[in-house]
Amino acid sequence: MHFFTYKKNKLYAEAVAVERIAKEVGTPCYIYSHKTLARHYAAFDEAFESVPHLVCYSVKVNSNIAALNIFIKAGSGVDIVSGGELFRALKAGANPKKIVYSGVGKREDEIEYALKTGILMFNVESPEELRAINRIAGRLKRKAGFAIRVNPDVDAKTHPYISTGLKENKFGIETNQAIKEYVYAKNKLKNLIPLGVDCHIGSQITELSPFIDALKKTKNIIASLRSKGIEIKYLDIGGGLGITYKDEVAPHPSKYGKAVIDETKGLGVTLIFEPGRVMAGNAGILVAKVLYTKQGTEKNFIIVDAAMNDLARPSLYGSYHAIKAVTPPAPPLIKGGREWDFNKRVAGGGEIVADVVGPICESGDFFAKDRELPEFKSGDLMAIMSAGAYGFSMSSNYNSRPRAAEVMVKGNKFSVIRQRETYNDLIKGEKILK
Ligand SMILES: *Cc1c(COP(=O)(O)O)cnc(C)c1O
């Protein structure tokens, strides 16, 4: 469910015409819907209403402080993976007691920053990291709450690059070793407090079974730890719930909630979740302008002013993003009040099969391949849908392209929540040798 819909043959973000934003802010630009973000958080949180739980939104997914602030105001905690994300979260108003810190490579200064902030817990991913946190906490005369991220060896049935819970993945500690580490920490690492067990098996998961498999394994770990006198208060089951990009059907948060609640009944823990994509994915679009069209001998190309540096997912994972015309060509293409789907044939509408590509000097710089599309012309605006997650947050300056502006729409108003970068921003901190 999102609030990017056609009204009178024009694409709107809530009650603001996308065309208007593109005119005032320029392209490429990201547009997020406030109402969609708030609704996604509420739907997730409500799914766990009946049990003790804490939602810790995954900052890396969409890190803009305006987006973070919407979740935080609704009661969310955050899952961070770097000192930079901790800084952002605090700027956005996060409560330190609702911060969990994940990631395989936490630096000493980052651990120190998190300890001084007083975060809830570290999700520890290696025995060496566990000892490092103990040592740093000792030096700062603080106690560090921790969970071990266990690698449950379950197949999340998703893209290999976003599958994280298999033995071959770099994440977490394998089950038996994890139990030994908890025992070692209890006996030897006096500045640590075991609080939870953590697992995160991957992203864009569209079935419930991998989550349930992982839960069964973590439940066994909790039972084993308790039998050794190690009390566990939190079960962090990570993020990973998928969304619809094309025709995938991911379980609704309420279904996911029911399955998780059933599986953890009587366990006596507070559940922690680290959802990201499901919060932000369909709450954002990337708007680009068509620069040129070109008929090759093999293919048609639509060349737009956004590129892989703005949205890397197609290049990285071959991901599908729906593409819609912001102002569909005449004759009106809304039939019987139904939103016209530009990825389906409609009689009378000029259509082509084309690749949508950006200006970057890489063949991997594309948004769509061999896609049926309306006949975009130079100057037309296009919306690349479902770009709210892993969109701007993965963007770069490759080819010395200033990063796009980000815009938040709320009702009939919009605000630039991150200015488009300038050429001067591109060389910030650089210098020529004397
Ligand atoms: C990326 C990540 C998440 C968020 O995953 P989604 O699939 O976007 O929900 C949660 N936890 C950890 C540890 C992550 O690395």
Short mmCIF file of C-alpha atoms and ligand atoms in Angstrom, two decimals:
data_model
loop_
_atom_site.label_atom_id
_atom_site.label_comp_id
_atom_site.label_asym_id
_atom_site.label_seq_id
_atom_site.Cartn_x
_atom_site.Cartn_y
_atom_site.Cartn_z
CA MET A 1 0.00 0.00 0.00
CA HIS A 2 1.40 3.37 -0.98
CA PHE A 3 0.25 6.84 -1.95
CA PHE A 4 1.69 7.28 -5.44
CA THR A 5 -1.38 7.20 -7.64
CA TYR A 6 -2.78 8.71 -10.81
CA LYS A 7 -5.30 11.51 -10.60
CA LYS A 8 -6.60 13.06 -13.79
CA ASN A 9 -3.88 11.41 -15.81
CA LYS A 10 -1.00 12.70 -13.71
CA LEU A 11 1.07 10.86 -11.14
CA TYR A 12 0.70 12.22 -7.61
CA ALA A 13 2.67 11.71 -4.44
CA GLU A 14 -0.14 11.98 -1.87
CA ALA A 15 -1.80 15.27 -2.91
CA VAL A 16 1.15 16.79 -4.79
CA ALA A 17 1.70 16.33 -8.52
CA VAL A 18 5.07 14.68 -9.13
CA GLU A 19 5.49 16.94 -12.18
CA ARG A 20 5.32 19.99 -9.93
CA ILE A 21 8.04 18.70 -7.63
CA ALA A 22 10.25 17.80 -10.60
CA LYS A 23 9.82 21.32 -12.01
CA GLU A 24 10.68 23.03 -8.73
CA VAL A 25 13.38 20.71 -7.44
CA GLY A 26 14.79 19.34 -10.69
CA THR A 27 15.67 15.78 -11.63
CA PRO A 28 16.80 13.25 -10.70
CA CYS A 29 15.06 13.41 -7.34
CA TYR A 30 13.79 10.99 -4.76
CA ILE A 31 10.27 11.55 -3.48
CA TYR A 32 9.02 9.90 -0.30
CA SER A 33 5.48 9.76 1.04
CA HIS A 34 5.18 10.64 4.72
CA LYS A 35 1.83 8.91 5.02
CA THR A 36 3.17 5.70 3.48
CA LEU A 37 6.16 5.60 5.83
CA ALA A 38 3.95 6.21 8.87
CA ARG A 39 1.45 3.62 7.77
CA HIS A 40 4.08 0.97 7.15
CA TYR A 41 5.50 1.48 10.63
CA ALA A 42 2.04 1.31 12.19
CA ALA A 43 1.11 -1.87 10.30
CA PHE A 44 4.29 -3.58 11.49
CA ASP A 45 4.04 -2.38 15.07
CA GLU A 46 0.35 -3.34 15.36
CA ALA A 47 1.15 -6.87 14.22
CA PHE A 48 2.98 -7.35 17.55
CA GLU A 49 0.62 -5.35 19.74
CA SER A 50 -0.24 -8.38 21.86
CA VAL A 51 3.34 -9.22 22.89
CA PRO A 52 6.31 -7.32 24.38
CA HIS A 53 8.31 -6.08 21.43
CA LEU A 54 10.59 -3.36 20.12
CA VAL A 55 10.77 -2.34 16.47
CA CYS A 56 14.27 -1.13 15.56
CA TYR A 57 14.08 0.31 12.06
CA SER A 58 17.17 -0.54 10.00
CA VAL A 59 18.82 2.83 9.36
CA LYS A 60 20.87 1.75 6.33
CA VAL A 61 17.74 1.21 4.25
CA ASN A 62 16.75 4.86 4.07
CA SER A 63 18.94 6.96 6.31
CA ASN A 64 17.56 10.44 5.75
CA ILE A 65 16.96 11.99 9.16
CA ALA A 66 13.47 13.13 8.12
CA ALA A 67 12.50 9.53 7.38
CA LEU A 68 14.15 8.29 10.60
CA ASN A 69 12.30 10.92 12.57
CA ILE A 70 8.90 9.71 11.33
CA PHE A 71 9.59 6.22 12.70
CA ILE A 72 11.21 7.47 15.89
CA LYS A 73 8.26 9.73 16.65
CA ALA A 74 5.98 6.74 16.18
CA GLY A 75 7.98 4.91 18.87
CA SER A 76 10.57 3.08 16.83
CA GLY A 77 14.07 2.25 17.91
CA VAL A 78 16.85 1.80 15.38
CA ASP A 79 19.23 -0.86 14.15
CA ILE A 80 22.56 0.70 13.18
CA VAL A 81 25.61 -0.72 11.44
CA SER A 82 28.12 2.14 11.81
CA GLY A 83 29.11 5.16 13.83
CA GLY A 84 27.73 7.34 11.06
CA GLU A 85 24.34 5.70 11.42
CA LEU A 86 24.48 6.21 15.18
CA PHE A 87 25.15 9.90 14.58
CA ARG A 88 22.22 10.13 12.16
CA ALA A 89 19.89 8.27 14.51
CA LEU A 90 20.73 10.56 17.41
CA LYS A 91 20.25 13.64 15.20
CA ALA A 92 16.85 12.24 14.27
CA GLY A 93 15.94 11.94 17.95
CA ALA A 94 16.49 8.23 18.64
CA ASN A 95 16.31 6.99 22.22
CA PRO A 96 19.68 5.33 23.01
CA LYS A 97 17.87 2.64 25.01
CA LYS A 98 16.19 1.58 21.76
CA ILE A 99 19.35 1.24 19.67
CA VAL A 100 20.88 -2.07 18.62
CA TYR A 101 24.19 -2.13 16.81
CA SER A 102 24.81 -4.84 14.17
CA GLY A 103 27.59 -5.42 11.63
CA VAL A 104 30.65 -7.66 11.23
CA GLY A 105 33.28 -4.93 11.38
CA LYS A 106 32.71 -2.45 14.19
CA ARG A 107 35.76 -0.25 14.72
CA GLU A 108 37.13 0.60 18.15
CA ASP A 109 36.07 4.26 17.92
CA GLU A 110 32.59 3.19 16.84
CA ILE A 111 32.25 0.80 19.79
CA GLU A 112 33.41 3.57 22.11
CA TYR A 113 30.88 6.02 20.63
CA ALA A 114 28.07 3.49 21.09
CA LEU A 115 29.11 2.73 24.68
CA LYS A 116 29.24 6.41 25.57
CA THR A 117 25.81 6.87 23.98
CA GLY A 118 24.46 4.08 26.17
CA ILE A 119 22.84 1.94 23.48
CA LEU A 120 20.69 -1.07 24.40
CA MET A 121 22.96 -3.73 22.96
CA PHE A 122 25.60 -4.82 20.48
CA ASN A 123 24.74 -7.61 18.09
CA VAL A 124 28.12 -9.30 18.11
CA GLU A 125 29.29 -11.13 15.03
CA SER A 126 32.63 -12.70 16.03
CA PRO A 127 34.52 -13.94 19.11
CA GLU A 128 37.19 -11.28 18.58
CA GLU A 129 34.58 -8.54 18.49
CA LEU A 130 33.12 -9.84 21.76
CA ARG A 131 36.52 -9.50 23.43
CA ALA A 132 37.09 -6.07 21.89
CA ILE A 133 33.79 -4.76 23.27
CA ASN A 134 34.63 -6.16 26.71
CA ARG A 135 38.04 -4.49 26.65
CA ILE A 136 36.73 -1.11 25.50
CA ALA A 137 33.86 -1.20 28.00
CA GLY A 138 36.40 -1.93 30.76
CA ARG A 139 38.52 1.03 29.74
CA LEU A 140 35.44 3.29 29.79
CA LYS A 141 34.22 1.71 33.05
CA ARG A 142 30.92 0.77 31.47
CA LYS A 143 28.93 -2.39 30.98
CA ALA A 144 27.97 -3.44 27.47
CA GLY A 145 24.75 -5.31 26.75
CA PHE A 146 25.15 -7.83 23.97
CA ALA A 147 23.46 -10.43 21.85
CA ILE A 148 25.36 -12.81 19.65
CA ARG A 149 24.21 -12.83 16.07
CA VAL A 150 23.87 -16.50 15.42
CA ASN A 151 24.13 -17.90 11.95
CA PRO A 152 21.29 -20.43 11.93
CA ASP A 153 22.24 -21.91 8.55
CA VAL A 154 18.84 -21.46 6.95
CA ASP A 155 18.19 -20.66 3.33
CA ALA A 156 16.27 -17.38 3.06
CA LYS A 157 15.43 -18.22 -0.58
CA THR A 158 16.35 -14.79 -1.78
CA HIS A 159 19.07 -13.26 -3.99
CA PRO A 160 22.48 -14.67 -2.95
CA TYR A 161 23.88 -11.17 -2.29
CA ILE A 162 21.15 -10.50 0.29
CA SER A 163 21.10 -13.93 1.89
CA THR A 164 22.94 -13.73 5.19
CA GLY A 165 22.01 -16.77 7.27
CA LEU A 166 23.95 -19.52 5.55
CA LYS A 167 27.18 -21.04 6.85
CA GLU A 168 29.07 -19.69 3.85
CA ASN A 169 28.01 -16.09 4.64
CA LYS A 170 30.29 -13.74 6.58
CA PHE A 171 27.61 -12.92 9.15
CA GLY A 172 27.15 -14.14 12.69
CA ILE A 173 28.60 -17.04 14.65
CA GLU A 174 27.65 -20.64 14.06
CA THR A 175 25.27 -22.05 16.70
CA ASN A 176 27.50 -24.29 18.83
CA GLN A 177 30.33 -21.82 18.90
CA ALA A 178 27.89 -19.04 19.84
CA ILE A 179 26.80 -20.98 22.93
CA LYS A 180 30.45 -21.44 23.95
CA GLU A 181 31.02 -17.72 23.55
CA TYR A 182 28.10 -16.84 25.85
CA VAL A 183 29.54 -19.18 28.48
CA TYR A 184 33.02 -17.74 28.04
CA ALA A 185 31.64 -14.20 28.35
CA LYS A 186 29.79 -15.13 31.52
CA ASN A 187 32.91 -16.54 33.13
CA LYS A 188 35.62 -14.27 31.77
CA LEU A 189 34.35 -11.08 30.17
CA LYS A 190 33.18 -9.11 33.16
CA ASN A 191 32.19 -5.93 31.36
CA LEU A 192 29.58 -7.66 29.24
CA ILE A 193 25.95 -8.38 30.04
CA PRO A 194 24.21 -11.03 27.94
CA LEU A 195 20.83 -9.64 26.96
CA GLY A 196 19.70 -11.37 23.82
CA VAL A 197 20.07 -13.74 20.96
CA ASP A 198 20.05 -12.23 17.48
CA CYS A 199 19.66 -13.50 13.96
CA HIS A 200 19.03 -11.85 10.60
CA ILE A 201 18.84 -14.29 7.73
CA GLY A 202 18.56 -12.03 4.72
CA SER A 203 16.43 -9.55 2.87
CA GLN A 204 13.48 -9.46 0.46
CA ILE A 205 12.18 -12.73 1.92
CA THR A 206 8.72 -13.52 0.57
CA GLU A 207 7.94 -16.73 2.46
CA LEU A 208 7.36 -17.31 6.15
CA SER A 209 9.13 -20.67 6.38
CA PRO A 210 12.73 -19.33 6.51
CA PHE A 211 11.78 -17.06 9.43
CA ILE A 212 10.14 -19.96 11.25
CA ASP A 213 13.13 -22.23 10.62
CA ALA A 214 15.44 -19.57 12.05
CA LEU A 215 13.15 -19.06 15.05
CA LYS A 216 13.13 -22.76 15.87
CA LYS A 217 16.93 -22.76 15.92
CA THR A 218 17.22 -19.62 18.04
CA LYS A 219 14.66 -21.02 20.50
CA ASN A 220 16.91 -24.04 20.99
CA ILE A 221 19.83 -21.74 21.65
CA ILE A 222 17.87 -19.78 24.25
CA ALA A 223 16.85 -23.01 25.99
CA SER A 224 20.43 -24.21 26.01
CA LEU A 225 21.70 -20.89 27.40
CA ARG A 226 19.08 -20.84 30.12
CA SER A 227 20.04 -24.35 31.16
CA LYS A 228 23.55 -22.96 31.70
CA GLY A 229 22.25 -20.15 33.88
CA ILE A 230 22.46 -17.46 31.21
CA GLU A 231 19.31 -15.38 31.23
CA ILE A 232 18.11 -14.09 27.87
CA LYS A 233 15.69 -11.18 27.76
CA TYR A 234 15.54 -10.32 24.08
CA LEU A 235 15.10 -12.32 20.93
CA ASP A 236 16.10 -10.17 17.96
CA ILE A 237 14.92 -11.76 14.74
CA GLY A 238 16.30 -9.09 12.43
CA GLY A 239 14.55 -7.75 9.37
CA GLY A 240 14.11 -9.22 5.95
CA LEU A 241 10.41 -9.16 5.21
CA GLY A 242 9.98 -8.65 1.46
CA ILE A 243 7.80 -6.31 -0.58
CA THR A 244 6.17 -6.31 -4.00
CA TYR A 245 8.41 -4.91 -6.72
CA LYS A 246 6.73 -6.71 -9.60
CA ASP A 247 4.46 -9.65 -8.88
CA GLU A 248 6.04 -11.16 -5.76
CA VAL A 249 3.56 -11.63 -2.95
CA ALA A 250 5.20 -11.11 0.42
CA PRO A 251 3.30 -11.95 3.59
CA HIS A 252 1.53 -8.96 5.14
CA PRO A 253 3.14 -7.87 8.44
CA SER A 254 0.03 -9.11 10.27
CA LYS A 255 0.56 -12.62 8.90
CA TYR A 256 4.25 -12.51 9.66
CA GLY A 257 3.31 -11.25 13.13
CA LYS A 258 0.91 -14.08 13.77
CA ALA A 259 3.42 -16.71 12.67
CA VAL A 260 6.19 -15.20 14.84
CA ILE A 261 3.92 -14.81 17.86
CA ASP A 262 2.72 -18.42 17.56
CA GLU A 263 6.28 -19.69 17.28
CA THR A 264 7.56 -17.72 20.29
CA LYS A 265 4.61 -18.30 22.63
CA GLY A 266 5.68 -18.84 26.23
CA LEU A 267 9.32 -18.06 25.51
CA GLY A 268 9.32 -15.15 27.93
CA VAL A 269 11.30 -12.72 25.81
CA THR A 270 10.82 -9.26 24.36
CA LEU A 271 10.93 -9.58 20.59
CA ILE A 272 13.12 -7.17 18.64
CA PHE A 273 12.65 -6.58 14.91
CA GLU A 274 14.90 -4.76 12.48
CA PRO A 275 12.64 -4.13 9.50
CA GLY A 276 13.87 -1.89 6.73
CA ARG A 277 12.68 -2.59 3.22
CA VAL A 278 9.11 -3.25 4.31
CA MET A 279 9.02 0.20 5.95
CA ALA A 280 10.54 2.30 3.20
CA GLY A 281 10.63 0.40 -0.10
CA ASN A 282 7.26 1.30 -1.54
CA ALA A 283 7.23 4.69 0.17
CA GLY A 284 9.65 6.24 -2.31
CA ILE A 285 10.14 6.82 -6.02
CA LEU A 286 13.05 8.08 -8.08
CA VAL A 287 12.01 10.63 -10.67
CA ALA A 288 14.13 10.98 -13.79
CA LYS A 289 13.86 12.96 -16.99
CA VAL A 290 14.26 11.42 -20.42
CA LEU A 291 17.28 12.96 -22.14
CA TYR A 292 17.31 11.06 -25.41
CA THR A 293 15.81 8.07 -27.10
CA LYS A 294 17.77 6.03 -29.57
CA GLN A 295 16.98 3.12 -31.85
CA GLY A 296 19.85 0.70 -32.03
CA THR A 297 19.86 -2.16 -34.49
CA GLU A 298 19.16 -4.65 -31.70
CA LYS A 299 17.45 -2.54 -29.09
CA ASN A 300 15.70 0.68 -28.27
CA PHE A 301 17.21 2.79 -25.54
CA ILE A 302 15.64 5.40 -23.33
CA ILE A 303 18.44 7.47 -21.81
CA VAL A 304 17.48 9.25 -18.60
CA ASP A 305 19.22 11.69 -16.26
CA ALA A 306 19.28 9.28 -13.30
CA ALA A 307 21.86 6.53 -13.18
CA MET A 308 23.27 3.61 -11.23
CA ASN A 309 24.96 6.05 -8.89
CA ASP A 310 21.47 7.19 -7.83
CA LEU A 311 19.83 3.76 -7.64
CA ALA A 312 22.22 0.83 -7.68
CA ARG A 313 19.80 -2.07 -7.18
CA PRO A 314 19.31 -3.01 -10.85
CA SER A 315 23.08 -3.02 -11.46
CA LEU A 316 23.88 -4.80 -8.19
CA TYR A 317 21.21 -7.47 -8.12
CA GLY A 318 19.45 -7.23 -11.47
CA SER A 319 16.45 -5.97 -9.51
CA TYR A 320 13.14 -5.12 -11.11
CA HIS A 321 11.65 -1.68 -10.56
CA ALA A 322 8.34 -0.77 -12.17
CA ILE A 323 8.58 2.30 -14.37
CA LYS A 324 5.68 4.69 -14.84
CA ALA A 325 5.12 7.82 -16.84
CA VAL A 326 4.68 10.86 -14.61
CA THR A 327 2.47 12.53 -17.18
CA PRO A 328 1.17 9.85 -19.49
CA PRO A 329 0.78 10.85 -23.13
CA ALA A 330 -2.64 11.75 -24.56
CA PRO A 331 -5.14 10.23 -25.18
CA PRO A 332 -6.01 9.76 -21.51
CA LEU A 333 -4.81 6.40 -20.39
CA ILE A 334 -6.85 6.02 -17.26
CA LYS A 335 -9.63 3.68 -18.20
CA GLY A 336 -12.71 3.37 -16.06
CA GLY A 337 -10.96 5.18 -13.23
CA ARG A 338 -8.39 2.42 -12.96
CA GLU A 339 -4.75 3.24 -12.68
CA TRP A 340 -3.17 2.51 -16.02
CA ASP A 341 -0.38 0.05 -15.69
CA PHE A 342 2.37 1.03 -18.03
CA ASN A 343 3.83 -2.38 -17.97
CA LYS A 344 0.78 -3.89 -19.66
CA ARG A 345 -0.40 -3.39 -23.21
CA VAL A 346 -3.21 -0.96 -23.72
CA ALA A 347 -4.79 -0.48 -27.12
CA GLY A 348 -4.13 2.91 -28.61
CA GLY A 349 -1.21 3.84 -26.36
CA GLY A 350 2.07 4.11 -28.23
CA GLU A 351 4.40 1.50 -26.82
CA ILE A 352 7.87 0.23 -27.34
CA VAL A 353 10.16 -2.37 -25.90
CA ALA A 354 13.28 -0.64 -24.63
CA ASP A 355 16.14 -0.56 -22.15
CA VAL A 356 16.06 2.34 -19.72
CA VAL A 357 19.64 3.43 -19.11
CA GLY A 358 21.58 6.20 -17.40
CA PRO A 359 24.51 8.34 -18.56
CA ILE A 360 27.22 6.42 -16.65
CA CYS A 361 30.04 4.76 -18.54
CA GLU A 362 29.16 1.19 -17.54
CA SER A 363 26.98 -1.34 -19.32
CA GLY A 364 25.58 -2.18 -15.89
CA ASP A 365 24.03 1.27 -15.73
CA PHE A 366 20.39 0.41 -16.41
CA PHE A 367 16.99 0.57 -14.72
CA ALA A 368 15.11 -1.81 -17.02
CA LYS A 369 15.91 -4.19 -19.84
CA ASP A 370 13.66 -5.20 -22.71
CA ARG A 371 10.74 -3.57 -20.94
CA GLU A 372 7.40 -2.75 -22.55
CA LEU A 373 6.97 0.93 -21.93
CA PRO A 374 4.98 3.86 -23.17
CA GLU A 375 6.76 5.71 -25.93
CA PHE A 376 8.75 8.10 -23.79
CA LYS A 377 10.09 11.14 -25.61
CA SER A 378 12.92 13.51 -24.75
CA GLY A 379 11.81 15.74 -21.87
CA ASP A 380 9.26 13.29 -20.43
CA LEU A 381 9.40 12.45 -16.75
CA MET A 382 9.47 8.89 -15.49
CA ALA A 383 8.95 7.46 -12.03
CA ILE A 384 11.08 4.50 -11.01
CA MET A 385 8.87 2.89 -8.40
CA SER A 386 9.66 1.19 -5.08
CA ALA A 387 12.89 3.12 -4.72
CA GLY A 388 12.49 4.14 -1.07
CA ALA A 389 14.68 1.33 0.30
CA TYR A 390 18.36 0.87 -0.57
CA GLY A 391 17.96 3.76 -3.02
CA PHE A 392 19.49 7.05 -1.96
CA SER A 393 21.30 5.35 0.93
CA MET A 394 23.35 3.31 -1.56
CA SER A 395 23.97 6.23 -3.91
CA SER A 396 27.44 7.45 -4.82
CA ASN A 397 29.18 10.19 -6.76
CA TYR A 398 30.51 7.87 -9.47
CA ASN A 399 31.22 9.74 -12.72
CA SER A 400 31.32 12.88 -10.52
CA ARG A 401 27.57 13.11 -10.49
CA PRO A 402 26.19 15.22 -7.64
CA ARG A 403 23.76 13.13 -5.61
CA ALA A 404 20.06 13.68 -6.18
CA ALA A 405 17.75 15.81 -4.07
CA GLU A 406 15.41 14.07 -1.63
CA VAL A 407 11.88 15.31 -1.09
CA MET A 408 9.25 14.41 1.51
CA VAL A 409 5.60 14.86 0.63
CA LYS A 410 3.09 15.23 3.43
CA GLY A 411 -0.50 15.75 2.30
CA ASN A 412 -0.56 18.68 -0.09
CA LYS A 413 2.89 19.98 0.90
CA PHE A 414 6.41 18.96 0.06
CA SER A 415 9.83 19.78 1.51
CA VAL A 416 13.34 19.20 0.26
CA ILE A 417 14.81 17.01 3.00
CA ARG A 418 18.22 16.83 1.36
CA GLN A 419 19.46 19.34 -1.13
CA ARG A 420 20.85 18.26 -4.43
CA GLU A 421 24.63 18.22 -4.18
CA THR A 422 26.60 20.91 -5.95
CA TYR A 423 29.83 20.66 -7.94
CA ASN A 424 31.61 22.11 -4.93
CA ASP A 425 30.26 19.29 -2.78
CA LEU A 426 31.97 16.89 -5.16
CA ILE A 427 35.47 18.13 -4.32
CA LYS A 428 34.86 18.82 -0.63
CA GLY A 429 38.00 17.92 1.32
CA GLU A 430 40.17 17.44 -1.77
CA LYS A 431 43.37 19.38 -2.47
CA ILE A 432 46.00 19.81 -5.14
CA LEU A 433 49.62 19.17 -4.05
CA LYS A 434 51.80 22.26 -3.85
C1 LIG B 1 19.95 -4.80 6.31
C2 LIG B 1 19.62 -5.32 7.64
C3 LIG B 1 18.31 -5.26 8.12
C4 LIG B 1 17.15 -4.78 7.29
O1 LIG B 1 16.79 -5.72 6.34
P1 LIG B 1 15.47 -5.54 5.45
O2 LIG B 1 15.49 -6.71 4.57
O3 LIG B 1 15.59 -4.27 4.71
O4 LIG B 1 14.30 -5.56 6.38
C5 LIG B 1 18.09 -5.68 9.42
N1 LIG B 1 19.09 -6.15 10.20
C6 LIG B 1 20.37 -6.22 9.76
C7 LIG B 1 21.42 -6.74 10.66
C8 LIG B 1 20.66 -5.82 8.47
O5 LIG B 1 21.92 -5.92 8.03
#
